Coordinates of C-alpha atoms in Angstrom, one line a residue:
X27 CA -79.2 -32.4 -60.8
X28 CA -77.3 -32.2 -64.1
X29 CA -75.7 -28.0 -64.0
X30 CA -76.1 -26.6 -67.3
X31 CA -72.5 -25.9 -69.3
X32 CA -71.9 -23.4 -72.0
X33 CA -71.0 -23.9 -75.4
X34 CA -67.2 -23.0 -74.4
X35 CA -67.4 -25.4 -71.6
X36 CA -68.4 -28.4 -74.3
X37 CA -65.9 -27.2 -76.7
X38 CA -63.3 -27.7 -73.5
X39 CA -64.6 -30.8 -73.0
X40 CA -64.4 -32.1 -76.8
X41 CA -60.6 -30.2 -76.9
X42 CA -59.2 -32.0 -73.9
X43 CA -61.4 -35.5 -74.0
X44 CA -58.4 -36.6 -76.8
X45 CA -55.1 -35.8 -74.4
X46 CA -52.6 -36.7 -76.8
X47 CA -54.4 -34.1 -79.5
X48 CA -55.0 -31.6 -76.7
X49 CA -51.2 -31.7 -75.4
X50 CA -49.4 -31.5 -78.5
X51 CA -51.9 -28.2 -79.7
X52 CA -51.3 -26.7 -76.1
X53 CA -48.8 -24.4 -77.7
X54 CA -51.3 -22.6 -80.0
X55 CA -54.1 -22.2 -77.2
X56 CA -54.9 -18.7 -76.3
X57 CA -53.5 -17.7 -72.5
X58 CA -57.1 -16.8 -71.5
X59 CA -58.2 -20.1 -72.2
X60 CA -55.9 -22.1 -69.9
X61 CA -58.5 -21.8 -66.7
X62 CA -61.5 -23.0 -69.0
X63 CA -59.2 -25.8 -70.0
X64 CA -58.1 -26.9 -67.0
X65 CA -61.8 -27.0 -65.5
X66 CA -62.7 -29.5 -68.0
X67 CA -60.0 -31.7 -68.0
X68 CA -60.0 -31.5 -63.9
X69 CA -63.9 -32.6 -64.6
X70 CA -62.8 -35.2 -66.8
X71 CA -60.0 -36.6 -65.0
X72 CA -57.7 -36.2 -67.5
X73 CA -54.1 -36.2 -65.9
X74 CA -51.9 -35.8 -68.3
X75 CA -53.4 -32.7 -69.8
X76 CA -53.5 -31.1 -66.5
X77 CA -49.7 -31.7 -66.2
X78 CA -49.2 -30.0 -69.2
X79 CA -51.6 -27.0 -68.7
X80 CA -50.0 -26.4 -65.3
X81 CA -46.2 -27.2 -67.0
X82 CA -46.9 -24.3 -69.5
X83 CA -49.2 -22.5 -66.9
X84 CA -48.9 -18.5 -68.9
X85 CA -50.4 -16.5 -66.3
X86 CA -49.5 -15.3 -63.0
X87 CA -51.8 -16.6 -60.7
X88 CA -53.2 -20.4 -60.5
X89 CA -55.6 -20.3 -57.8
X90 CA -57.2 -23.8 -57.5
X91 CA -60.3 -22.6 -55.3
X92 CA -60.8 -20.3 -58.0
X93 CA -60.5 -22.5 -60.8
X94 CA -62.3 -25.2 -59.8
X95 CA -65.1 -23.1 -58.0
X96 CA -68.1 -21.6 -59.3
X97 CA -67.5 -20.2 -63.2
X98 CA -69.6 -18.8 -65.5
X99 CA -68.9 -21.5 -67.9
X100 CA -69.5 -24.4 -65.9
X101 CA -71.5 -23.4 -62.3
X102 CA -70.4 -26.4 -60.4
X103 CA -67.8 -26.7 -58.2
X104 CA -65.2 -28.9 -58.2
X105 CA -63.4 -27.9 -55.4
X106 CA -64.8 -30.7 -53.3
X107 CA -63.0 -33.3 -55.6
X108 CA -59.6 -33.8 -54.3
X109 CA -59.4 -36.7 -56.9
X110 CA -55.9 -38.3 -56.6
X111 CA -55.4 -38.5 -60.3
X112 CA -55.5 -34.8 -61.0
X113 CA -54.5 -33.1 -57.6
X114 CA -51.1 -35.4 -58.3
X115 CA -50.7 -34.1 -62.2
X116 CA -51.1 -30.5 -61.2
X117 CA -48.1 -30.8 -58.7
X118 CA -46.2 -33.0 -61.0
X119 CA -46.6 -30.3 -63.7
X120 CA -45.5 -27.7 -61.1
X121 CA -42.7 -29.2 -60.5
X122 CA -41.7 -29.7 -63.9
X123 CA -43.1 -25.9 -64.9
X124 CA -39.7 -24.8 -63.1
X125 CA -37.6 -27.4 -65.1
X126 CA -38.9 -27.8 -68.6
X127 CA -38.2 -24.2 -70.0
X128 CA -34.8 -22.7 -71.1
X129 CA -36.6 -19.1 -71.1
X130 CA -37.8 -18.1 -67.6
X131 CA -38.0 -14.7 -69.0
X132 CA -41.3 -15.5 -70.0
X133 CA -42.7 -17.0 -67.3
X134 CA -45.1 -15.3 -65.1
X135 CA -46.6 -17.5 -62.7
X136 CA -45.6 -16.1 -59.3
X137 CA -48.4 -17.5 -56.7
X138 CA -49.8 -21.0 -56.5
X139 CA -52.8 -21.1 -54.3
X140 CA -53.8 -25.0 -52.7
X141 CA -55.9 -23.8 -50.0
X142 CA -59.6 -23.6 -51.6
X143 CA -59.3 -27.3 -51.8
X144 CA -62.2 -29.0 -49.7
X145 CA -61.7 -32.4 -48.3
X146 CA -65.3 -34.2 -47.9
X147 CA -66.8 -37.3 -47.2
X148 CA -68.7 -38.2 -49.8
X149 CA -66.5 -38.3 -53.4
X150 CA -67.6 -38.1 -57.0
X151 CA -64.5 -38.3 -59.1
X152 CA -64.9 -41.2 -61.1
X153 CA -61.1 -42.8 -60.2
X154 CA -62.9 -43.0 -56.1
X155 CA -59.3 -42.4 -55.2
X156 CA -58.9 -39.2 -52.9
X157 CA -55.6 -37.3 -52.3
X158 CA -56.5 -35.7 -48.6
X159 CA -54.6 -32.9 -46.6
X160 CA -51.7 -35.1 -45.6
X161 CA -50.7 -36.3 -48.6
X162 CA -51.3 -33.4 -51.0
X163 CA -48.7 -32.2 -47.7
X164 CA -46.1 -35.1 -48.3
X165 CA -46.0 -34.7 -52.0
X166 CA -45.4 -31.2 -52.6
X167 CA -42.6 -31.2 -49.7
X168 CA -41.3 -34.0 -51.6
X169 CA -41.2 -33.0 -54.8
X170 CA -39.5 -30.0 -53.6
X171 CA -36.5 -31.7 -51.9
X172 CA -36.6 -33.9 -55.9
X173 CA -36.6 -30.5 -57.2
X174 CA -34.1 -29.1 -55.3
X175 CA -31.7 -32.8 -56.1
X176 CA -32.2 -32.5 -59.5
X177 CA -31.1 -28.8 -60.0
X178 CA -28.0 -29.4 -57.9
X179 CA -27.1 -32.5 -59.9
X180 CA -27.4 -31.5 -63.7
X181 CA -26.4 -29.0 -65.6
X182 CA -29.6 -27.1 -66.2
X183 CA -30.6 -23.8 -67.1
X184 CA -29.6 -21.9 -64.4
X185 CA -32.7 -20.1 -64.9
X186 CA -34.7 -22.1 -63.6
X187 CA -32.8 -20.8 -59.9
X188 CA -34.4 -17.5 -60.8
X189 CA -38.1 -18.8 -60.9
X190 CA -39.5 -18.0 -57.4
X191 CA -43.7 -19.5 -57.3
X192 CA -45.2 -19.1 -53.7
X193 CA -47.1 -22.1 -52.9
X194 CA -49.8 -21.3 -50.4
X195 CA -50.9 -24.9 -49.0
X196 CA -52.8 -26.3 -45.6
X197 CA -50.3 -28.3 -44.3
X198 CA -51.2 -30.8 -42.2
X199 CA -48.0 -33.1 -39.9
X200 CA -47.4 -36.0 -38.4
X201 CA -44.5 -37.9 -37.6
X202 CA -44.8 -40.1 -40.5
X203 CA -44.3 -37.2 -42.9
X204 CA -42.2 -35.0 -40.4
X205 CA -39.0 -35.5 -41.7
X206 CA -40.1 -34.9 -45.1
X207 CA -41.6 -31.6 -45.0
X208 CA -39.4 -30.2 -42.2
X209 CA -36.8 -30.9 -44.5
X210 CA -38.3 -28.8 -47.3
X211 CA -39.4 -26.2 -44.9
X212 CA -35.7 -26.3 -43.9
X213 CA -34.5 -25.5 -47.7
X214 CA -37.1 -23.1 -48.5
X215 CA -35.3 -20.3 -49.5
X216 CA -32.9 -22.6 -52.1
X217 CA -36.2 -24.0 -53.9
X218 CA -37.2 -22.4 -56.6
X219 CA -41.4 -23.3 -55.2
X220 CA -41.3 -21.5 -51.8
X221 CA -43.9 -23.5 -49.1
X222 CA -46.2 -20.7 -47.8
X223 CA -48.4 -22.3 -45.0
X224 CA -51.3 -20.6 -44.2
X225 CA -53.2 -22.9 -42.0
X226 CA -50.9 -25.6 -40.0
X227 CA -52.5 -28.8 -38.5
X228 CA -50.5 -31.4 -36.6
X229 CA -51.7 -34.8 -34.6
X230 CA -49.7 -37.3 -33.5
X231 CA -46.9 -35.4 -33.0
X232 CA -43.9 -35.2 -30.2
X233 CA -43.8 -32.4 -28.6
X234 CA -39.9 -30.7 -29.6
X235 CA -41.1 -32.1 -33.3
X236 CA -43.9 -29.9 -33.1
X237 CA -42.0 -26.5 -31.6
X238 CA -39.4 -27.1 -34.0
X239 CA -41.5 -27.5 -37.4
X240 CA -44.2 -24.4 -36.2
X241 CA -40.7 -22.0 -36.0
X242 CA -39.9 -23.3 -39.9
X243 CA -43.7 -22.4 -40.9
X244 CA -42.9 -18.7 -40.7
X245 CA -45.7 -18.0 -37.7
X246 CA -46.3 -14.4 -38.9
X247 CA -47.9 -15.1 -41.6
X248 CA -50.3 -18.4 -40.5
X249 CA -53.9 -18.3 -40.4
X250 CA -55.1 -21.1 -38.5
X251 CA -53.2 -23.4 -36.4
X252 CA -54.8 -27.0 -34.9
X253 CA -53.1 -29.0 -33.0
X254 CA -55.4 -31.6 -32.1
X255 CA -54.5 -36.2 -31.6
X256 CA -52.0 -37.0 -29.3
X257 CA -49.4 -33.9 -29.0
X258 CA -48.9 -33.8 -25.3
X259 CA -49.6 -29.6 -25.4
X260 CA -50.6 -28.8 -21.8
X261 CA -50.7 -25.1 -20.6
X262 CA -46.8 -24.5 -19.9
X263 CA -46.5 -25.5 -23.1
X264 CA -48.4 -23.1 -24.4
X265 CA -47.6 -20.7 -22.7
X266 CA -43.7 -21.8 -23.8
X267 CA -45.0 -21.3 -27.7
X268 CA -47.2 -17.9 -27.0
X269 CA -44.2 -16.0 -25.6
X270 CA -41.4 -17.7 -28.0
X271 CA -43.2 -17.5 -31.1
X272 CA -46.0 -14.4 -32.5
X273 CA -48.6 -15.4 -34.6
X274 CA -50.2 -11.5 -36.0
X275 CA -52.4 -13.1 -38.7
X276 CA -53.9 -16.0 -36.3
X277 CA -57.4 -16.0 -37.0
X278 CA -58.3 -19.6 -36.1
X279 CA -56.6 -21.8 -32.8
X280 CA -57.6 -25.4 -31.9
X281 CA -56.2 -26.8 -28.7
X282 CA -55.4 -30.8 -28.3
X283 CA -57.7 -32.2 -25.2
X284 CA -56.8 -31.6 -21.7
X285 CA -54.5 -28.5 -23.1
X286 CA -56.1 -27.0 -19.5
X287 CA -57.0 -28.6 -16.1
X288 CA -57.3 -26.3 -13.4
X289 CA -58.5 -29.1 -10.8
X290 CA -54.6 -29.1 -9.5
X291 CA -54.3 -25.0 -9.9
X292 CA -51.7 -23.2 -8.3
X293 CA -50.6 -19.4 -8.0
X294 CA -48.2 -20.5 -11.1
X295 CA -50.5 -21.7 -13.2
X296 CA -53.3 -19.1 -12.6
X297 CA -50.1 -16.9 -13.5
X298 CA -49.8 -18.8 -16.6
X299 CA -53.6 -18.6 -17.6
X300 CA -53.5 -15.0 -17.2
X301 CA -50.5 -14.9 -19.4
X302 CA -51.9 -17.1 -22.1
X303 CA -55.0 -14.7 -22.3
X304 CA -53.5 -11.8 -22.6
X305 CA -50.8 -13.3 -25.5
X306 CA -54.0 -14.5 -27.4
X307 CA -55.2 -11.1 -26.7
X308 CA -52.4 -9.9 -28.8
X309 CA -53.9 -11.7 -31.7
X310 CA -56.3 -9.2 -33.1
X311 CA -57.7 -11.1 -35.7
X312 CA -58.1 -14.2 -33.8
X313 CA -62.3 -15.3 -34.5
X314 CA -62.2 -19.0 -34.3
X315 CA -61.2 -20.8 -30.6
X316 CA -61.6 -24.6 -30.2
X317 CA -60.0 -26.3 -26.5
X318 CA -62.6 -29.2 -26.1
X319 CA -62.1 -31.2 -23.3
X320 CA -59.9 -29.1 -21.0
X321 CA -61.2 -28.5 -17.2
X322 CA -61.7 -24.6 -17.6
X323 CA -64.2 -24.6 -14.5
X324 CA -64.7 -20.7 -13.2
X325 CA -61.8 -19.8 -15.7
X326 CA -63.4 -18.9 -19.3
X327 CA -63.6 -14.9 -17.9
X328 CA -60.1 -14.9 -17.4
X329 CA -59.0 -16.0 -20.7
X330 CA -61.4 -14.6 -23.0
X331 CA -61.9 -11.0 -21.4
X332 CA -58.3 -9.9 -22.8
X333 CA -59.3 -10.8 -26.7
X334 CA -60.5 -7.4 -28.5
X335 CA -61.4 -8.8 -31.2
X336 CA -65.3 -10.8 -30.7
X337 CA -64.6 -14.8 -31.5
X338 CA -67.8 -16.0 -34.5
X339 CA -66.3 -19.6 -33.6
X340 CA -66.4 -21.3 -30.0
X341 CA -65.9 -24.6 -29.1
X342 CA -66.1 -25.4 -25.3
X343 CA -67.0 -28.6 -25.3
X344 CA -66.9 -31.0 -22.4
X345 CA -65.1 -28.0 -20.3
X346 CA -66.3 -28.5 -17.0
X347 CA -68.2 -24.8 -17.5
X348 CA -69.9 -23.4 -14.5
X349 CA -72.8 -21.0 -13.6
X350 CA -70.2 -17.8 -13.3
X351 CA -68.7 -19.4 -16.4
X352 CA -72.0 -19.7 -18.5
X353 CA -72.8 -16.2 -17.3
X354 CA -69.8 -14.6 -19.0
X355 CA -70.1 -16.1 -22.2
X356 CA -74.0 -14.7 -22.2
X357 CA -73.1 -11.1 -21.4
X358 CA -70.0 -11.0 -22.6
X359 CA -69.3 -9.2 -26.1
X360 CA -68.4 -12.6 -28.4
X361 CA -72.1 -13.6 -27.9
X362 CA -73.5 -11.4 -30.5
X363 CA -70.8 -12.6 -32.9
X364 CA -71.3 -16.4 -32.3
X365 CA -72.0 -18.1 -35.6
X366 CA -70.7 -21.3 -34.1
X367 CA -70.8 -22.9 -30.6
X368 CA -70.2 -25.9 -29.0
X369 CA -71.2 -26.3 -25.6
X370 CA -71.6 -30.3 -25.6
X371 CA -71.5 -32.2 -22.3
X372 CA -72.6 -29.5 -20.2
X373 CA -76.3 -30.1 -18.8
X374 CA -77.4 -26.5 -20.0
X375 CA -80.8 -27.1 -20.0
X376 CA -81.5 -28.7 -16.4
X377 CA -78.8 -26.8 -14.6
X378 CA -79.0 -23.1 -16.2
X379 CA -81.8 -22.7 -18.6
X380 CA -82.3 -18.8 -18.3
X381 CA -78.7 -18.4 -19.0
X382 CA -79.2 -20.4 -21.7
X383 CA -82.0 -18.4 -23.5
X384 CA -80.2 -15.5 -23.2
X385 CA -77.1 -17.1 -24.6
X386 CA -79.2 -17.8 -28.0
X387 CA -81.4 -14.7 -27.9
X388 CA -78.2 -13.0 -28.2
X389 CA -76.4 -14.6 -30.5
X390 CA -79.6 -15.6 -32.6
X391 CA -79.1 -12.9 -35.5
X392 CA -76.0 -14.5 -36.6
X393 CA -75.7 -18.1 -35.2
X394 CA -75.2 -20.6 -38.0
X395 CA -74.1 -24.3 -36.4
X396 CA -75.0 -25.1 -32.3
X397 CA -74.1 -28.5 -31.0
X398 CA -75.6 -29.8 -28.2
X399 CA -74.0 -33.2 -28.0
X400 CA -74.4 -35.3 -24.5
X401 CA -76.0 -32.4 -22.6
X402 CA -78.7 -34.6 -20.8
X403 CA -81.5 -33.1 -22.8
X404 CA -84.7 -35.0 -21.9
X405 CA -88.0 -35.2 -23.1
X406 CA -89.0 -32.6 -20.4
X407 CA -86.6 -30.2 -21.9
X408 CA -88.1 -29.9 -25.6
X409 CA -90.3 -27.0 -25.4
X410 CA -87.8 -25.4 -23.6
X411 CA -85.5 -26.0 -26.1
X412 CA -87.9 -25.1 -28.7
X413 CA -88.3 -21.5 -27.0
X414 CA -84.8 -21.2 -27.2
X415 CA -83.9 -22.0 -30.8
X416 CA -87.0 -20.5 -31.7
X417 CA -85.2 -16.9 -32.7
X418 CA -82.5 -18.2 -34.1
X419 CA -83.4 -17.8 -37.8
X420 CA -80.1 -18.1 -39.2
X421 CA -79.6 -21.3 -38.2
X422 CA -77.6 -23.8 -40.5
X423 CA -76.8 -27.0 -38.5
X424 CA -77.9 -28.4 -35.5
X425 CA -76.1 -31.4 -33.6
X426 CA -77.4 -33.1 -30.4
X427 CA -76.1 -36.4 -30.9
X428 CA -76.1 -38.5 -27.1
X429 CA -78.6 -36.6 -25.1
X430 CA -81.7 -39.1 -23.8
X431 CA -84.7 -38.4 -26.3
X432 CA -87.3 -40.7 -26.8
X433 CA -89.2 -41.1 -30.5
X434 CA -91.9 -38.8 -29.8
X435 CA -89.7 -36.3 -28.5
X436 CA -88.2 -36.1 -31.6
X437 CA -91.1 -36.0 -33.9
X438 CA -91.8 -32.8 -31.8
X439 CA -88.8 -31.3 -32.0
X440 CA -88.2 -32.0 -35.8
X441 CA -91.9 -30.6 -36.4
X442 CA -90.5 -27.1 -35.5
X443 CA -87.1 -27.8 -36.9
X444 CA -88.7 -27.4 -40.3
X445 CA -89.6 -23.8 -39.1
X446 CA -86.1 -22.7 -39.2
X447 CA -85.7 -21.7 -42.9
X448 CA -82.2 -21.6 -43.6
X449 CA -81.6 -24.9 -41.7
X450 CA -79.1 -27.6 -43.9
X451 CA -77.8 -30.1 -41.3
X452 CA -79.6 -31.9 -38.4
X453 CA -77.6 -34.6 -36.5
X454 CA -80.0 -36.6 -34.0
X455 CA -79.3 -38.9 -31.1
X456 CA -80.8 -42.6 -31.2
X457 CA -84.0 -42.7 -29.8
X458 CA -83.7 -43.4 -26.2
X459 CA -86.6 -45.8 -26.6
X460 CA -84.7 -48.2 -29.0
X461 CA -82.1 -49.1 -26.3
X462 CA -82.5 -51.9 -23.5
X463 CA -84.5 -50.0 -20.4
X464 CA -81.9 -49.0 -17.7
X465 CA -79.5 -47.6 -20.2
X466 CA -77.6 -44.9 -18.7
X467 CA -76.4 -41.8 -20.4
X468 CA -73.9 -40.7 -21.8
X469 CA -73.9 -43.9 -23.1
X470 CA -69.9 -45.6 -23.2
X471 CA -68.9 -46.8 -26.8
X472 CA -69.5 -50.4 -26.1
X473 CA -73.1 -50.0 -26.1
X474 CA -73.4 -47.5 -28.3
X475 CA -74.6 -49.8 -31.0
X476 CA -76.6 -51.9 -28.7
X477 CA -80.2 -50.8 -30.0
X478 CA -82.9 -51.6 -32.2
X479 CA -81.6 -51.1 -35.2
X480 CA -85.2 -51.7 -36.9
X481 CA -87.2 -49.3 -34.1
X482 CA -84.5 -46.8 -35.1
X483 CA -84.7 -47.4 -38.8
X484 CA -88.5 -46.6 -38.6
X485 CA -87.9 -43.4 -36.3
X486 CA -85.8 -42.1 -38.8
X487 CA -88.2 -42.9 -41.9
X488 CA -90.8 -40.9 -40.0
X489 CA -88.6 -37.9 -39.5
X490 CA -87.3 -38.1 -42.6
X491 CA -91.3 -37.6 -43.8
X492 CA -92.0 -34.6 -41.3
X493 CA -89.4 -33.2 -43.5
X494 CA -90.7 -34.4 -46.6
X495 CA -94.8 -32.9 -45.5
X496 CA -93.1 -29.5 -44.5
X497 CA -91.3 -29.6 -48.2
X498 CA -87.8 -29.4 -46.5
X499 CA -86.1 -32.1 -48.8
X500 CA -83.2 -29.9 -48.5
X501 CA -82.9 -30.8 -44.4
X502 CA -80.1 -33.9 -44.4
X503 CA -80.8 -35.6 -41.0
X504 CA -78.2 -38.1 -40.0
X505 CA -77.2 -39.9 -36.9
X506 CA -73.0 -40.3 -36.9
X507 CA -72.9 -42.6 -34.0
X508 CA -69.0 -41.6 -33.3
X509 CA -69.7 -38.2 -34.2
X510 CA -69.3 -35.8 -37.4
X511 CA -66.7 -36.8 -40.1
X512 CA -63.2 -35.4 -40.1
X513 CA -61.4 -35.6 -43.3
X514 CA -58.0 -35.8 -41.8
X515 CA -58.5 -38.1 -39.1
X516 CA -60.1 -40.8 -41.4
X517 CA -57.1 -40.2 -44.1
X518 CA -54.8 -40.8 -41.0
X519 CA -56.4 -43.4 -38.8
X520 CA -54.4 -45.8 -39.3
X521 CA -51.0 -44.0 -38.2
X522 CA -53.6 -42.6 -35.1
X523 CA -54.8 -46.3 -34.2
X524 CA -50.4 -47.2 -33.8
X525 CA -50.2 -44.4 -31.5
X526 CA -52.9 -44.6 -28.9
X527 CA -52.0 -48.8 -28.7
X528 CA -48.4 -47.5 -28.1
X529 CA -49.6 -44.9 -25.9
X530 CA -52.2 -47.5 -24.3
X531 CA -48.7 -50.0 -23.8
X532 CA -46.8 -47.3 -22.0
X533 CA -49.3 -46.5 -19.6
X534 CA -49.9 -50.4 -18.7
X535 CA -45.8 -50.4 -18.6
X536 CA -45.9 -47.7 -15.9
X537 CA -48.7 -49.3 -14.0
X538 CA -47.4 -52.7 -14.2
X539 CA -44.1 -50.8 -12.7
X540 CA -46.0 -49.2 -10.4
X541 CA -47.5 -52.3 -9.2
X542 CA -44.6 -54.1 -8.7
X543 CA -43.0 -51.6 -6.7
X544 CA -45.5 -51.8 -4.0
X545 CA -45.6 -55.4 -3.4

């Protein structure tokens, strides 16, 4: 639906829809009217007008998020546009903000903030041409190492050394743009735009790379950290990073898979889980814990009891979680705090379903997302699972993708889906009766896509009207057969897809060595 603009907003519109007009009147535009401006030439894609309003930004903040966000002129928000055109013309025109002027004196602009910027699925700048996470990272380091040539070479205003911005940006490393932006991080203090990193994300990674680049980030002062494809992070690792390097302001920590396997434990590394808790316990603002995949069996006690501070964010997915383990999390004190939990691949509902009613009953005042993904819920299993969601008013999204359902099952369940009211997002599992009889669950990626395709398509249309009858048109229902979209791991898949065939071709080295040693 169209959002209504005001009168200032059209006049924007009109002033910046003719760049070479707007750009050569910049000069005589009121200070107050640079935000307004840019919004409308952001919404209108128009590049080079955004290179100039940032080149003569006059103010001393330029926070995107808040620029682009919500605004009484125009209510829509544009944050969710990371259109290439104009995300590259506002860092262009930083750059040149610090070289065009001979009068620094009069410049103000001390902060640059990146980080409202939203990477989503689904784009509507007209140019369909996105610039994601990774490359908004590779540019700016770049343009700082041009910045830094260019100063050093020519005879400029040395001025323009006394300009100091903070750029606060989501960086986000691999090694194809490690050397680049360890390399800036490295200069920092020489450029005259200072790299801030408030939230660090790295995939496919090696391992020294990684330790050295988190040291150049300046820890003390990072938000959220994710390391998450292919680094090779297991627990002495991380233990290594916890004791060498303090992170006060961690609020958020994702852990690659297998960062933990206690199958193989010994007195050292119960040592070095007890150690690891405690260090995390350190981190007093530290909400948000993702470690998916790691065998934590009989273990989640022991390294969540030393956090004081309850987590709202808890992804335990595919953990090997048992009874005692389950317990804790139900009477310990994160549960009332839990607006997010993933407990996918556990069979909660067959194995401990009081535990698991008390687990939402606890958390129900506040839970917003719970993913059930893979969990072996059956048909038998609905109205219990029914009973359980049933308090949980607050609920946002729902995702139990895998689990055996049939149709009918799922007409049920969906019929009291539409009873929670604040519910946005439902992700479903294909119906178990569209696939061959005798498929076994969880199903392996080669016959994911083995179904019906038409049964399903019907399924879906008569969910989609249970909706529609219960007037909850606002409910998007979706089935992601590979599971929910991640904005930096389809902007990097390609780089990702190199490194698990070259990971795949070492381990077929070592086995092919292996073989031939024994015969």
């Amino acid at each position: 639906k169209a959002t209504m603009k005001s009168l200032r907003f059209i006049s924007a519109e009109a002033f910046v829809s003719n760049a070479e007009f707007a750009r050569k009147s910049l000069g005589g535009v009121a200070h107050n009217l640079f935000p307004l401006l840019f919004k409308a030439s952001y919404l209108l894609e128009q590049g080079e007008v955004i290179h100039d309003l940032v080149e003569n930004w006059p103010l001393v903040d330029f926070n995107m998020g808040k620029l682009l966000g919500t605004t009484v002129d125009y209510q829509e928000d544009l944050s969710r546009r990371t259109c290439s055109v104009c995300l590259e013309s506002c860092l262009t025109g930083l750059r040149d903000y610090v070289l065009n002027h001979p009068s620094p004196y009069v410049k103000r602009l001390k902060v640059v903030d990146l980080t409202g910027i939203k990477d989503v699925e689904v784009q509507f700048c007209e140019c369909k041409k996105t610039m994601g996470r990774w490359a908004r990272t590779q540019l700016l380091s770049k343009l700082c190492l041009e910045l830094l040539v260019y100063l050093q070479q020519t005879q400029c205003n040395p001025g323009a050394f006394e300009i100091s911005v903070d750029v606060l940006i989501d960086l986000f490393v691999t090694e194809r743009n490690y050397e680049v932006v360890m390399q800036a991080l490295l200069r920092k203090c020489c450029c005259p735009l200072k790299i801030c990193c408030v939230s660090f994300r790295s995939d496919n990674l090696d391992l020294q790379k990684f330790f050295y680049i988190i040291k150049l980030t300046d820890p003390s002062s990072l938000r959220k950290l994710e390391i998450v494809h292919n680094v090779r992070l297991e627990m002495e690792h991380l233990e290594i990073l916890f004791n060498s390097i303090h992170f006060p302001l961690l609020m958020s920590l994702t852990l690659p898979a297998r960062t933990f396997n206690v199958q193989r434990f010994t007195a050292t590394e119960e040592r070095m889980l007890t150690n690891i808790g405690e260090k995390m316990g350190e981190m007093t603002q530290l909400t948000e814990l993702s470690m998916p995949f790691s065998i934590l069996t009989g273990r989640i006690q022991k390294l969540l009891s030393p956090l004081k501070t309850p987590l709202k964010m808890l992804d335990v997915s595919n953990c090997s979680l048992n009874h005692a383990d389950m317990a804790y999390l139900a009477n310990s004190f994160h549960v009332n705090h839990l607006e997010a939990l993933d407990l996918s691949g556990h069979k909660i509902l067959d194995l401990y379903p009081s535990i698991f009613f008390k687990l939402l009953s606890h958390s129900s005042s506040v839970l917003r997302s719970l993913t059930l993904e893979d969990c072996n819920i059956q048909d038998t299993h609905v109205n219990m699972l029914i009973l359980g969601l049933s308090p949980c008013q607050k609920l946002q999204e729902f995702k139990f993708l895998g689990n055996p359902l049939s149709s009918q099952a799922l007409k049920d369940l969906f019929t009291f889906l539409c009873e929670l009211p604040m519910l946005k997002n439902v992700e479903f599992p294909v119906p178990r009766d569209c696939y061959p009889i005798g498929i076994t669950y969880p199903i392996d990626d080669a016959s994911l896509c083995r179904f019906d395709h038409q049964k399903y398509e019907s399924v879906a249309e008569d969910l989609n009207l249970i909706l529609l009858q219960a007037n909850r048109e606002d409910v998007k229902a979706s089935t992601p057969l590979f599971g929910s979209y991640d904005a930096a791991v389809q902007e990097t898949n390609n780089e990702l897809g190199a490194y698990l065939i070259k990971s795949f071709k070492e381990t077929l080295e070592k086995f092919t060595t292996s073989l031939n040693k024994m015969t």
